[in-house]
Short mmCIF file of N, CA and C in Angstrom, two decimals:
data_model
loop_
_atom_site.label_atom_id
_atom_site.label_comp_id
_atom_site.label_asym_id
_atom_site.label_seq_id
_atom_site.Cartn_x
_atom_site.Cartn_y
_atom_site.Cartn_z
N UNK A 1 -218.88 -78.54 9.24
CA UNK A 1 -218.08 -77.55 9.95
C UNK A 1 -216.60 -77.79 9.73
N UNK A 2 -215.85 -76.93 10.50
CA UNK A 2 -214.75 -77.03 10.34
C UNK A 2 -213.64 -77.73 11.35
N UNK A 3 -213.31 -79.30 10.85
CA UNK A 3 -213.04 -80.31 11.48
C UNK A 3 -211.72 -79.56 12.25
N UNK A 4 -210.82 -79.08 12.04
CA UNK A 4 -209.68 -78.70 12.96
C UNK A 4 -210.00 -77.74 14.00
N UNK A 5 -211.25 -76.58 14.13
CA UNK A 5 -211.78 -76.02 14.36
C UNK A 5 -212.09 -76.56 15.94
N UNK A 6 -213.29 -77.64 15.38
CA UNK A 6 -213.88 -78.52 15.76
C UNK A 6 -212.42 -79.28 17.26
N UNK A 7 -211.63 -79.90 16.82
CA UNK A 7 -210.48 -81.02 17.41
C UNK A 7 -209.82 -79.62 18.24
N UNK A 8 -209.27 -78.26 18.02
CA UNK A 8 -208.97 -77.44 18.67
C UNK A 8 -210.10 -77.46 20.01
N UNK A 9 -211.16 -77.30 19.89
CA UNK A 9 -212.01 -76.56 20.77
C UNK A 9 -212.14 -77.80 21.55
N UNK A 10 -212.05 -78.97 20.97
CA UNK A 10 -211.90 -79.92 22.21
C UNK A 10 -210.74 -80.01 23.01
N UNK A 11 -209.76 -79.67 22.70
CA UNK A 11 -208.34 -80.23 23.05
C UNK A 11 -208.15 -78.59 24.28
N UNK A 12 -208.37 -77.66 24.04
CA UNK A 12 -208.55 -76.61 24.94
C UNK A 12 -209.85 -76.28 25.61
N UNK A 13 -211.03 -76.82 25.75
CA UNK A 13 -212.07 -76.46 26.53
C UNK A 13 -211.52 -77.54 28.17
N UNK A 14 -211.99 -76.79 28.78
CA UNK A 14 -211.64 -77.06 30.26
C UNK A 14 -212.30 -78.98 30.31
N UNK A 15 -211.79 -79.72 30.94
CA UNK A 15 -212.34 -81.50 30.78
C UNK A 15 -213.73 -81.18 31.89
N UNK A 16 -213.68 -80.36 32.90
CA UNK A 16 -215.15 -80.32 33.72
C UNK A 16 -216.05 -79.81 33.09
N UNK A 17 -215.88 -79.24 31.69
CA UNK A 17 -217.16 -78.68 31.07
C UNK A 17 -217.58 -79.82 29.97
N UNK A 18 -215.97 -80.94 29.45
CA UNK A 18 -216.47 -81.99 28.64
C UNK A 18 -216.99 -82.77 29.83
N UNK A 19 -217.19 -83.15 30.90
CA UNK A 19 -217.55 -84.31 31.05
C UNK A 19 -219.41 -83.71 30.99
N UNK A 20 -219.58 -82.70 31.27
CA UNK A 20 -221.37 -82.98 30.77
C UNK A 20 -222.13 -83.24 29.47
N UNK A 21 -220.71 -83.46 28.44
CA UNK A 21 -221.22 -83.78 27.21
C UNK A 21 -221.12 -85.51 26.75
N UNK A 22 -221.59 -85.56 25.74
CA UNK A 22 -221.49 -86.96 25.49
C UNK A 22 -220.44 -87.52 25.04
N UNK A 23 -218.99 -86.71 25.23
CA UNK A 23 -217.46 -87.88 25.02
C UNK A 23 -217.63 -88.62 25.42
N UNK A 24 -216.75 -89.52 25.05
CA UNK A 24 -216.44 -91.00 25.28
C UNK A 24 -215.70 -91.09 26.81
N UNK A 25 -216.03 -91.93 27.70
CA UNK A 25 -215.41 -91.95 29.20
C UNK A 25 -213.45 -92.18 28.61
N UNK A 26 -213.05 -92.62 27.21
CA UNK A 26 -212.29 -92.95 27.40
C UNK A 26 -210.96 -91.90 26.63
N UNK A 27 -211.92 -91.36 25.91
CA UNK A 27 -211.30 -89.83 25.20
C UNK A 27 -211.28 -88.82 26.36
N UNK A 28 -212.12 -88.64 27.52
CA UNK A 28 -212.15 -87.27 28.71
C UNK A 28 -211.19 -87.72 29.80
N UNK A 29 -211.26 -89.08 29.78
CA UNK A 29 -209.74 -89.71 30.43
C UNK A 29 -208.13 -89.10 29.35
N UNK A 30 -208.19 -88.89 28.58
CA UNK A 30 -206.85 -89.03 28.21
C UNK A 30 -206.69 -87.56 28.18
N UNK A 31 -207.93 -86.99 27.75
CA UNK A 31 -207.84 -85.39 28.08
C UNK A 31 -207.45 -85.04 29.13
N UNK A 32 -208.11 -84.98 29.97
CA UNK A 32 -207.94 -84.52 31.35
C UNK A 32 -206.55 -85.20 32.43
N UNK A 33 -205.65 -86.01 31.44
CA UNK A 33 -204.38 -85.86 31.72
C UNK A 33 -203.42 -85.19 30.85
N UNK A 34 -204.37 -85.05 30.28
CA UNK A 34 -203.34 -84.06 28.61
C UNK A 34 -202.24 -83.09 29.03
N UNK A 35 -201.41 -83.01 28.62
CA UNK A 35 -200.51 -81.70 29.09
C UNK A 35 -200.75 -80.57 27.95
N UNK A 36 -201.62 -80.79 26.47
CA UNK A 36 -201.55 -80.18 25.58
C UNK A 36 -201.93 -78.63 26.35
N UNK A 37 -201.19 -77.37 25.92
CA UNK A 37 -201.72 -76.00 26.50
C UNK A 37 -201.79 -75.16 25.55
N UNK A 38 -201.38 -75.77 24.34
CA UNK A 38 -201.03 -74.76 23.41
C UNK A 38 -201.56 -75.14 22.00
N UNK A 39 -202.36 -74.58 21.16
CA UNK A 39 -202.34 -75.26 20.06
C UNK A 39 -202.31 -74.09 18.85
N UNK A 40 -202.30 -74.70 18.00
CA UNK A 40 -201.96 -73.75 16.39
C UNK A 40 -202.62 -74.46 15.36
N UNK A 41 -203.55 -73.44 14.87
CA UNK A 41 -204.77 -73.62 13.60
C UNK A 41 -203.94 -72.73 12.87
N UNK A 42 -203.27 -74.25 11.93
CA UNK A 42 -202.31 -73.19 10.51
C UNK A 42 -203.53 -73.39 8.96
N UNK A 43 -203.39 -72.24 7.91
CA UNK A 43 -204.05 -71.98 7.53
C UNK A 43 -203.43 -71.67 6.21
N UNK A 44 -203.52 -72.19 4.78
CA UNK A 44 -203.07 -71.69 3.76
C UNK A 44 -203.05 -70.65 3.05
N UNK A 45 -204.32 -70.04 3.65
CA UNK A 45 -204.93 -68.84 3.27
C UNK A 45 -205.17 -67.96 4.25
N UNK A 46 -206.19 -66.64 4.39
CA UNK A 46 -206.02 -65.84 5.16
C UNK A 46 -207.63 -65.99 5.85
N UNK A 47 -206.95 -64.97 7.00
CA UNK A 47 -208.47 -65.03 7.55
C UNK A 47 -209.91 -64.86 6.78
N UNK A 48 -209.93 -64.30 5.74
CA UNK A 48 -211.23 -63.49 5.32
C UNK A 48 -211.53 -65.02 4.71
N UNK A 49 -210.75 -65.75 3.97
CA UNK A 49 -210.51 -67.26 3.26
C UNK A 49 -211.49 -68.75 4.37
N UNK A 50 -211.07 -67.80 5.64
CA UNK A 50 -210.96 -68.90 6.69
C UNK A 50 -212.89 -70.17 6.49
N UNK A 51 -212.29 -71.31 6.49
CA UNK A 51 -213.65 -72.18 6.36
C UNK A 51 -214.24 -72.59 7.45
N UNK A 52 -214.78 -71.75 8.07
CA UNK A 52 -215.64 -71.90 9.13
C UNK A 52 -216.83 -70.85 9.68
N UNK A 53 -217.88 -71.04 10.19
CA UNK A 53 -218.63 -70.18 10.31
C UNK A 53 -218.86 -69.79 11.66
N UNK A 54 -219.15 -68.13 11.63
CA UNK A 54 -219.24 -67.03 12.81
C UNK A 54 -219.53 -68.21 14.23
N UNK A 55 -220.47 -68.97 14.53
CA UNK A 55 -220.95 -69.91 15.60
C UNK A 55 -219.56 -70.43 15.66
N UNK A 56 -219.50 -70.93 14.80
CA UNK A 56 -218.07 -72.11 15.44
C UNK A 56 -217.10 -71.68 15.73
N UNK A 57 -216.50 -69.96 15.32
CA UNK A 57 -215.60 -69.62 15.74
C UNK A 57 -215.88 -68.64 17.29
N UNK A 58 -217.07 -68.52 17.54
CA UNK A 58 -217.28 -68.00 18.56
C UNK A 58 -217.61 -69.00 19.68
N UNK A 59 -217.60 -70.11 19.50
CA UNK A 59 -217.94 -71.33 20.46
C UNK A 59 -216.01 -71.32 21.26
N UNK A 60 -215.36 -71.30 19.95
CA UNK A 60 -213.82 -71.21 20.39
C UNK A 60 -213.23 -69.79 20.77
N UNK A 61 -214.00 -69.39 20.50
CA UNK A 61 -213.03 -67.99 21.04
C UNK A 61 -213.92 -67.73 22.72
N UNK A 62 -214.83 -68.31 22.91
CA UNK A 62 -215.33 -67.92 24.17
C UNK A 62 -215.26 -69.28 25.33
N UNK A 63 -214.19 -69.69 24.74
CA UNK A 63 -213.54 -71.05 26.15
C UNK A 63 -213.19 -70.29 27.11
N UNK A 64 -213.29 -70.26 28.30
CA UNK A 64 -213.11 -69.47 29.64
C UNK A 64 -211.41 -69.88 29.79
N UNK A 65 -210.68 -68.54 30.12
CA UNK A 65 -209.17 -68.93 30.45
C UNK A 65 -208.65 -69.19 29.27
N UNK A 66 -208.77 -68.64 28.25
CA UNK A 66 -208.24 -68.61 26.99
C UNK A 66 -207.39 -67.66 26.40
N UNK A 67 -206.22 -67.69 25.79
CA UNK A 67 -205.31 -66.41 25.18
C UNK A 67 -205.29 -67.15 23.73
N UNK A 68 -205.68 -66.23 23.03
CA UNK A 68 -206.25 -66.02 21.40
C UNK A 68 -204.96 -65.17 21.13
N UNK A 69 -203.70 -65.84 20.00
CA UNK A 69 -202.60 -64.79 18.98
C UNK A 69 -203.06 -65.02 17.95
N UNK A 70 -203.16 -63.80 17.13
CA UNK A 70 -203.42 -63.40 15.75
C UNK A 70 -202.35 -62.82 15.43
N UNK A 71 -201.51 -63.11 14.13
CA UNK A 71 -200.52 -62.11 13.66
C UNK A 71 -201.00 -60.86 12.95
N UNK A 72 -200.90 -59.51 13.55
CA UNK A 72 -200.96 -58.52 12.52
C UNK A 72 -200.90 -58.52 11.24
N UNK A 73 -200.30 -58.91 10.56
CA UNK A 73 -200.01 -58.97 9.31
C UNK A 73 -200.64 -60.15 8.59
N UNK A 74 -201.48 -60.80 9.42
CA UNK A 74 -202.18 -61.92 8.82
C UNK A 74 -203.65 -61.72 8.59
N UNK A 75 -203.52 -60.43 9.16
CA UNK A 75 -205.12 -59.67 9.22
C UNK A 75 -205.12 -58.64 8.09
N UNK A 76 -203.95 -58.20 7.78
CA UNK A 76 -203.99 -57.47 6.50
C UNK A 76 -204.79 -57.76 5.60
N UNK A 77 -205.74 -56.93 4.81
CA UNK A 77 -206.74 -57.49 3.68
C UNK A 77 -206.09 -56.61 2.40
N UNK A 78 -206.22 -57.37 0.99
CA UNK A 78 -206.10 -57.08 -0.19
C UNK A 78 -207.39 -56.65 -0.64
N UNK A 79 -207.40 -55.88 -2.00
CA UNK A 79 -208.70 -55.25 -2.25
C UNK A 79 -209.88 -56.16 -2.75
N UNK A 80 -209.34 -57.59 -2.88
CA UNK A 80 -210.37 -58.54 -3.88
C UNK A 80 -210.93 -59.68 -2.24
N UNK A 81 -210.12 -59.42 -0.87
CA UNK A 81 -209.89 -59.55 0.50
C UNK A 81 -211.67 -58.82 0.85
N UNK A 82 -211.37 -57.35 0.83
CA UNK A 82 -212.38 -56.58 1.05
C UNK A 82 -213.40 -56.93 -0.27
N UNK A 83 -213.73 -57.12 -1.32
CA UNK A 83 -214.44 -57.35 -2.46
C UNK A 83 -214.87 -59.09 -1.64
N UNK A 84 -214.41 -59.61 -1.60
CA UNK A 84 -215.09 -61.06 -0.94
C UNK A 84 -215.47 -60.86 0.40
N UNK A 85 -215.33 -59.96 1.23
CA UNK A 85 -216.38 -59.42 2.81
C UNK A 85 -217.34 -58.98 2.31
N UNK A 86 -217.40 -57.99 0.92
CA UNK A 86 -218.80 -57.32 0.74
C UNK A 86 -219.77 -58.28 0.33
N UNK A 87 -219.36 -59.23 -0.14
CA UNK A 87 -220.18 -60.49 -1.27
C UNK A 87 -220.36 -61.38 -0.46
N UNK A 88 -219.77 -61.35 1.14
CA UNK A 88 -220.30 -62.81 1.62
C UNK A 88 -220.52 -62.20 3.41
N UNK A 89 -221.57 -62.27 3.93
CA UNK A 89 -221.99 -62.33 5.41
C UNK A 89 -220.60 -62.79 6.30
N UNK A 90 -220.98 -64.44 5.80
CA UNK A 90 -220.49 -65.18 7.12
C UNK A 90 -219.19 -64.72 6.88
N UNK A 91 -218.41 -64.23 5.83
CA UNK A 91 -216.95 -63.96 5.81
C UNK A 91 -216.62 -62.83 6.41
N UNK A 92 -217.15 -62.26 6.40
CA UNK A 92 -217.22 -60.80 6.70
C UNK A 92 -217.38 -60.90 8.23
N UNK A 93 -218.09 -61.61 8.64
CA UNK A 93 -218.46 -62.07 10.41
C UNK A 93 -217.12 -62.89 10.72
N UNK A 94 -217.09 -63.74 9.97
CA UNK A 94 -215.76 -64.42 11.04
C UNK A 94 -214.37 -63.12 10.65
N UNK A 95 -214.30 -62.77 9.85
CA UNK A 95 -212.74 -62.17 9.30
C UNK A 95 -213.14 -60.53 11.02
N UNK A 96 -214.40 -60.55 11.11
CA UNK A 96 -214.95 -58.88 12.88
C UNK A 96 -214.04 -60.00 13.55
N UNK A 97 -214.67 -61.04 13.86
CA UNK A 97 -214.55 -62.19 15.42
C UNK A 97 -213.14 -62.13 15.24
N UNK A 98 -212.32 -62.36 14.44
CA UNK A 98 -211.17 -62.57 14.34
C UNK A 98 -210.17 -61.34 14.73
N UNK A 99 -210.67 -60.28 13.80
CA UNK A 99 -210.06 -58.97 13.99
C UNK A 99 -210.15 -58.42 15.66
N UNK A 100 -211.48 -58.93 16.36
CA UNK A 100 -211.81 -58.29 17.59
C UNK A 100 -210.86 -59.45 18.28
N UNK A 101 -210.79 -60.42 18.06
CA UNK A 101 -210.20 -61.79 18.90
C UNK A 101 -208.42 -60.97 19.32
N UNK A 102 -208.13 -60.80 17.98
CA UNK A 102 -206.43 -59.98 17.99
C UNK A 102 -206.42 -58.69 18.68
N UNK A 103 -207.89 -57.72 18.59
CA UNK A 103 -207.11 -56.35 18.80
C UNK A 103 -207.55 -56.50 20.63
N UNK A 104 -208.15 -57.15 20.90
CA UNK A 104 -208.75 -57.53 22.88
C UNK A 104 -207.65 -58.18 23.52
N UNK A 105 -206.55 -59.36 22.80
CA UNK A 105 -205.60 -60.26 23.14
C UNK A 105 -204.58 -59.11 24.26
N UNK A 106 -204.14 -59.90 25.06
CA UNK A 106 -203.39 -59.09 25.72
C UNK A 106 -201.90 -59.74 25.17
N UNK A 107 -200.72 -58.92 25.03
CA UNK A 107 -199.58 -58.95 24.68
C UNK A 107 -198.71 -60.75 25.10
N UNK A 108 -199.12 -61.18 26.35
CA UNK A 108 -198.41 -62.25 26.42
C UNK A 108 -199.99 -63.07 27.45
N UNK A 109 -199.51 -64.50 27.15
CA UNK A 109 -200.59 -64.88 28.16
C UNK A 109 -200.38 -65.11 29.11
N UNK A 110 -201.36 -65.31 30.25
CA UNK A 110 -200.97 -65.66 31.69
C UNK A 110 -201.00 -66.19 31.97
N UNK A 111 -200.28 -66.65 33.52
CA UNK A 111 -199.89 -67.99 33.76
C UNK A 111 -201.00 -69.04 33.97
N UNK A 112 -201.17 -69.68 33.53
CA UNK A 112 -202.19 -71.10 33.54
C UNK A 112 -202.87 -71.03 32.38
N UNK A 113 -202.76 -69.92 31.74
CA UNK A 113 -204.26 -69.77 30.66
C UNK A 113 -203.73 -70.73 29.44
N UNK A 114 -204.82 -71.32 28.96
CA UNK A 114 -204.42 -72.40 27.46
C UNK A 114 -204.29 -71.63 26.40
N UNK A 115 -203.70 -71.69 24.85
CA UNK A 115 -203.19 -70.58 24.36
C UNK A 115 -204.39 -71.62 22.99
N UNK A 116 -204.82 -70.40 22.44
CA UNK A 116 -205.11 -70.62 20.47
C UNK A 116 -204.90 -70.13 19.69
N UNK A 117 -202.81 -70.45 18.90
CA UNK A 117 -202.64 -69.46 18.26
C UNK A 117 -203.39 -69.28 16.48
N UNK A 118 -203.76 -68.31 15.62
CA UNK A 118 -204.07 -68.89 14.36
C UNK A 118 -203.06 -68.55 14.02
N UNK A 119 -202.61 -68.77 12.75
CA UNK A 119 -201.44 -68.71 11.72
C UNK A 119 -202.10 -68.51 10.37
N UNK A 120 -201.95 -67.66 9.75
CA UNK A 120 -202.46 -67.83 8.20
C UNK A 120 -201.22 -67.65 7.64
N UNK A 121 -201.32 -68.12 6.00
CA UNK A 121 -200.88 -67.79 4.85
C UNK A 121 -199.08 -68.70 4.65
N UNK A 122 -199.84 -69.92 5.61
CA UNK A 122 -198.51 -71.19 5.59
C UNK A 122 -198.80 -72.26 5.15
N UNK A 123 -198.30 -73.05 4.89
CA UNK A 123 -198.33 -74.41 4.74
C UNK A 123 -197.28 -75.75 4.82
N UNK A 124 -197.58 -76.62 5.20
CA UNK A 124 -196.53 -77.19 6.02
C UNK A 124 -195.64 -77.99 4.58
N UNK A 125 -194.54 -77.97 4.75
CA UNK A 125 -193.59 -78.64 4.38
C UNK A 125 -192.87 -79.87 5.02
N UNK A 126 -192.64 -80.27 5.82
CA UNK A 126 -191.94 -80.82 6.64
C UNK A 126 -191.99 -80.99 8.23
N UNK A 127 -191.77 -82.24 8.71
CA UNK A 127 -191.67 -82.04 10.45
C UNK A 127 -190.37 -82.13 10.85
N UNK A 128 -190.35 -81.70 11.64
CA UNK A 128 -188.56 -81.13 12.39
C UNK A 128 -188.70 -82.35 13.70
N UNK A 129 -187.68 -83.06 13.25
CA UNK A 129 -187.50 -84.12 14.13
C UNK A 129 -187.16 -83.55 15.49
N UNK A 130 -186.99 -84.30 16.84
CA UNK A 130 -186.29 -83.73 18.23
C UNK A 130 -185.07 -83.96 18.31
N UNK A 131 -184.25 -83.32 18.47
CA UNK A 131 -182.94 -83.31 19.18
C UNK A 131 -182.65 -84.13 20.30
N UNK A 132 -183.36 -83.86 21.23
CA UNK A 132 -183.59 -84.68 22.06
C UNK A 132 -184.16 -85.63 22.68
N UNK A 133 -185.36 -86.28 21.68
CA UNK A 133 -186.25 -87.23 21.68
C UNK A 133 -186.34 -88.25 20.45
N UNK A 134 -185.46 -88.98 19.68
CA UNK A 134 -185.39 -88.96 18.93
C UNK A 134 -186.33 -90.04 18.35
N UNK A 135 -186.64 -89.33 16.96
CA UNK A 135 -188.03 -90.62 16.46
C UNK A 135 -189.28 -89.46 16.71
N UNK A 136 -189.30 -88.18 18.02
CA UNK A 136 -190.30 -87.45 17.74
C UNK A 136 -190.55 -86.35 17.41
N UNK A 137 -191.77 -85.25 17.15
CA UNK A 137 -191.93 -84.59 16.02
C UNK A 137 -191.17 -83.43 17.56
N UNK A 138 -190.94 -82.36 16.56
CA UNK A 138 -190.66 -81.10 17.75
C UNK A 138 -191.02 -80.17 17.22
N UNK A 139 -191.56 -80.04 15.44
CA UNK A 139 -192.04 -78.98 15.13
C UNK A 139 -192.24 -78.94 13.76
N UNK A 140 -192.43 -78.39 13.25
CA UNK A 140 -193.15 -77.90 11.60
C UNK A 140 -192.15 -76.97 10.81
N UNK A 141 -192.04 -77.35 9.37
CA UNK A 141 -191.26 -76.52 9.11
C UNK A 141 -192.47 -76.23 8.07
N UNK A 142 -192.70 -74.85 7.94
CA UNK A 142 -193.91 -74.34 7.16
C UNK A 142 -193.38 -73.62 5.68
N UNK A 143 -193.64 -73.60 4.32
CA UNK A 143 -193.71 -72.08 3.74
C UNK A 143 -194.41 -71.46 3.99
N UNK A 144 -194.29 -69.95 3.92
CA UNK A 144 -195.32 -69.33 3.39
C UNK A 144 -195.76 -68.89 2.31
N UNK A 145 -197.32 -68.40 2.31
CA UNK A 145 -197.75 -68.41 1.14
C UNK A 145 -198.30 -67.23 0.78
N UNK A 146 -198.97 -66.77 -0.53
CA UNK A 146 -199.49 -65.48 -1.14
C UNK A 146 -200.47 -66.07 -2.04
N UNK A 147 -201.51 -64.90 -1.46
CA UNK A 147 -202.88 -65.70 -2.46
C UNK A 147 -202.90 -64.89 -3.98
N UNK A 148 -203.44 -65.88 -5.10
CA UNK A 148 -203.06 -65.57 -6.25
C UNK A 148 -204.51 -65.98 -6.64
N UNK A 149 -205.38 -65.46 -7.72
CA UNK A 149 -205.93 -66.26 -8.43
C UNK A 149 -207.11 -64.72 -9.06
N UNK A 150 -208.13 -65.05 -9.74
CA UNK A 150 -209.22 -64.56 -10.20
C UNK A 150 -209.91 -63.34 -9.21
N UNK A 151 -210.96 -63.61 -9.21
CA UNK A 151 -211.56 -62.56 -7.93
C UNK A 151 -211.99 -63.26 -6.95
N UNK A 152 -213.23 -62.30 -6.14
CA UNK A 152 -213.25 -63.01 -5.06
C UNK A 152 -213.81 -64.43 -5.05
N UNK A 153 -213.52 -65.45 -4.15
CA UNK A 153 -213.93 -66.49 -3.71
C UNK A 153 -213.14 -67.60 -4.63
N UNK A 154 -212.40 -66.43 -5.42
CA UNK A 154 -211.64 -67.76 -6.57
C UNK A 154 -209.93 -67.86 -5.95
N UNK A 155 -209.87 -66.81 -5.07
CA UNK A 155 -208.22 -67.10 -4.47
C UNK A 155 -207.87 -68.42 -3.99
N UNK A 156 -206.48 -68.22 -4.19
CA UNK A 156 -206.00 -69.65 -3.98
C UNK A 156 -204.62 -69.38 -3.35
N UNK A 157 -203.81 -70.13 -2.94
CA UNK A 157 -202.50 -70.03 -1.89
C UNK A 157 -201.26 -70.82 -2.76
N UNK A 158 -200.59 -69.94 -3.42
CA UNK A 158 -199.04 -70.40 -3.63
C UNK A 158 -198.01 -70.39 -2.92
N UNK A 159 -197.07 -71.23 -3.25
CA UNK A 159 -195.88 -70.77 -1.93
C UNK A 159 -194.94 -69.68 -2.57
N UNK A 160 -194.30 -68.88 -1.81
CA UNK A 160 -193.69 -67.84 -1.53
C UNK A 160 -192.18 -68.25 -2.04
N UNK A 161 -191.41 -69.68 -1.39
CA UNK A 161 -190.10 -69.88 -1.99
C UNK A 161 -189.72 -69.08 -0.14
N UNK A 162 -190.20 -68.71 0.98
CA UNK A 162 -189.97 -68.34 1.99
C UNK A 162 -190.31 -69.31 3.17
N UNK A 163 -189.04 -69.68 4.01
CA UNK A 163 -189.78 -70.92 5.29
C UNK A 163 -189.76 -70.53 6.33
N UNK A 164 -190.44 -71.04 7.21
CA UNK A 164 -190.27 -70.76 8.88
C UNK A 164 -190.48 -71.69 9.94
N UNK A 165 -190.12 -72.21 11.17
CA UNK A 165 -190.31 -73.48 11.73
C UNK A 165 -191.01 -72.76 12.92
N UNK A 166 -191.82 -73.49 13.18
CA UNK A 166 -192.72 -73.46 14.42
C UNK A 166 -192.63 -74.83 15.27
N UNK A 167 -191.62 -74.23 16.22
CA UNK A 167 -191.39 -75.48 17.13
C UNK A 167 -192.68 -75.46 18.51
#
């Protein structure tokens, strides 16, 4: 499966629903003081690209008290985009879950709710030190990218020569 996937859905599922599973007493301890509320599954490629299957992304998209951002424009499909949905099920299933995940999202989230933003078509370059913490990370400086290659299932992610920081 898909290990970041996977580390997301732990880090945002509520700690009273991990403790009936088999974590470690000493990993649901550090959780359940976590302040983490927010997290970001960045992605070199695009959704239709995305490596994970329909179950696992519906295990994460159905955490109770959850706000799911999708960028519009990250949902955009190219014609070799649509040519790799017709040729593959599970792509075609996660690229619905995804599309339905963005168009249900409500505009901002609410107060208490844990956030899962995705990001496609970046890749990280650099960490942006703190200003005010110094020695720690405060954010990502990403390119972005444009998929290039053969047909379907043969795309691949170049960078753009375009950056953006996600603090």
């Amino acid at each position: 499966g898909n290990v970041a996937l996977d580390v997301a859905r732990i880090l945002l599922r509520p700690t009273e629903e991990l403790a009936t599973t088999d974590i470690a007493s000493y990993a649901w301890t550090a959780l359940e003081g976590s302040s983490i509320r927010k997290v970001y599954l960045v992605g070199r490629r695009g959704p239709v690209q995305a490596a994970c299957t329909a179950k696992e992304l519906r295990e994460i998209l159905g955490i109770k008290n959850l706000y799911v951002h999708i960028r519009e424009d990250d949902l955009i499909k190219s014609p070799t985009d649509e040519e790799e949905m017709k040729n593959s099920r599970i792509q075609r299933r996660v690229y619905e879950l995804l599309s339905k995940a963005a168009a249900s999202a409500s505009s901002q989230p609410m107060l208490g709710q844990r956030e899962l933003h995705f990001v496609f078509f970046r890749k990280p370059d650099s960490f942006l030190e703190s200003n005010e913490r110094s020695g720690h990370v405060s954010g990502v400086h990403f390119e972005k990218t444009a998929l290039k290659g053969g047909g379907p299932g043969k795309q691949y992610a170049v960078g753009t020569g375009e950056f953006e920081d996600l603090d």
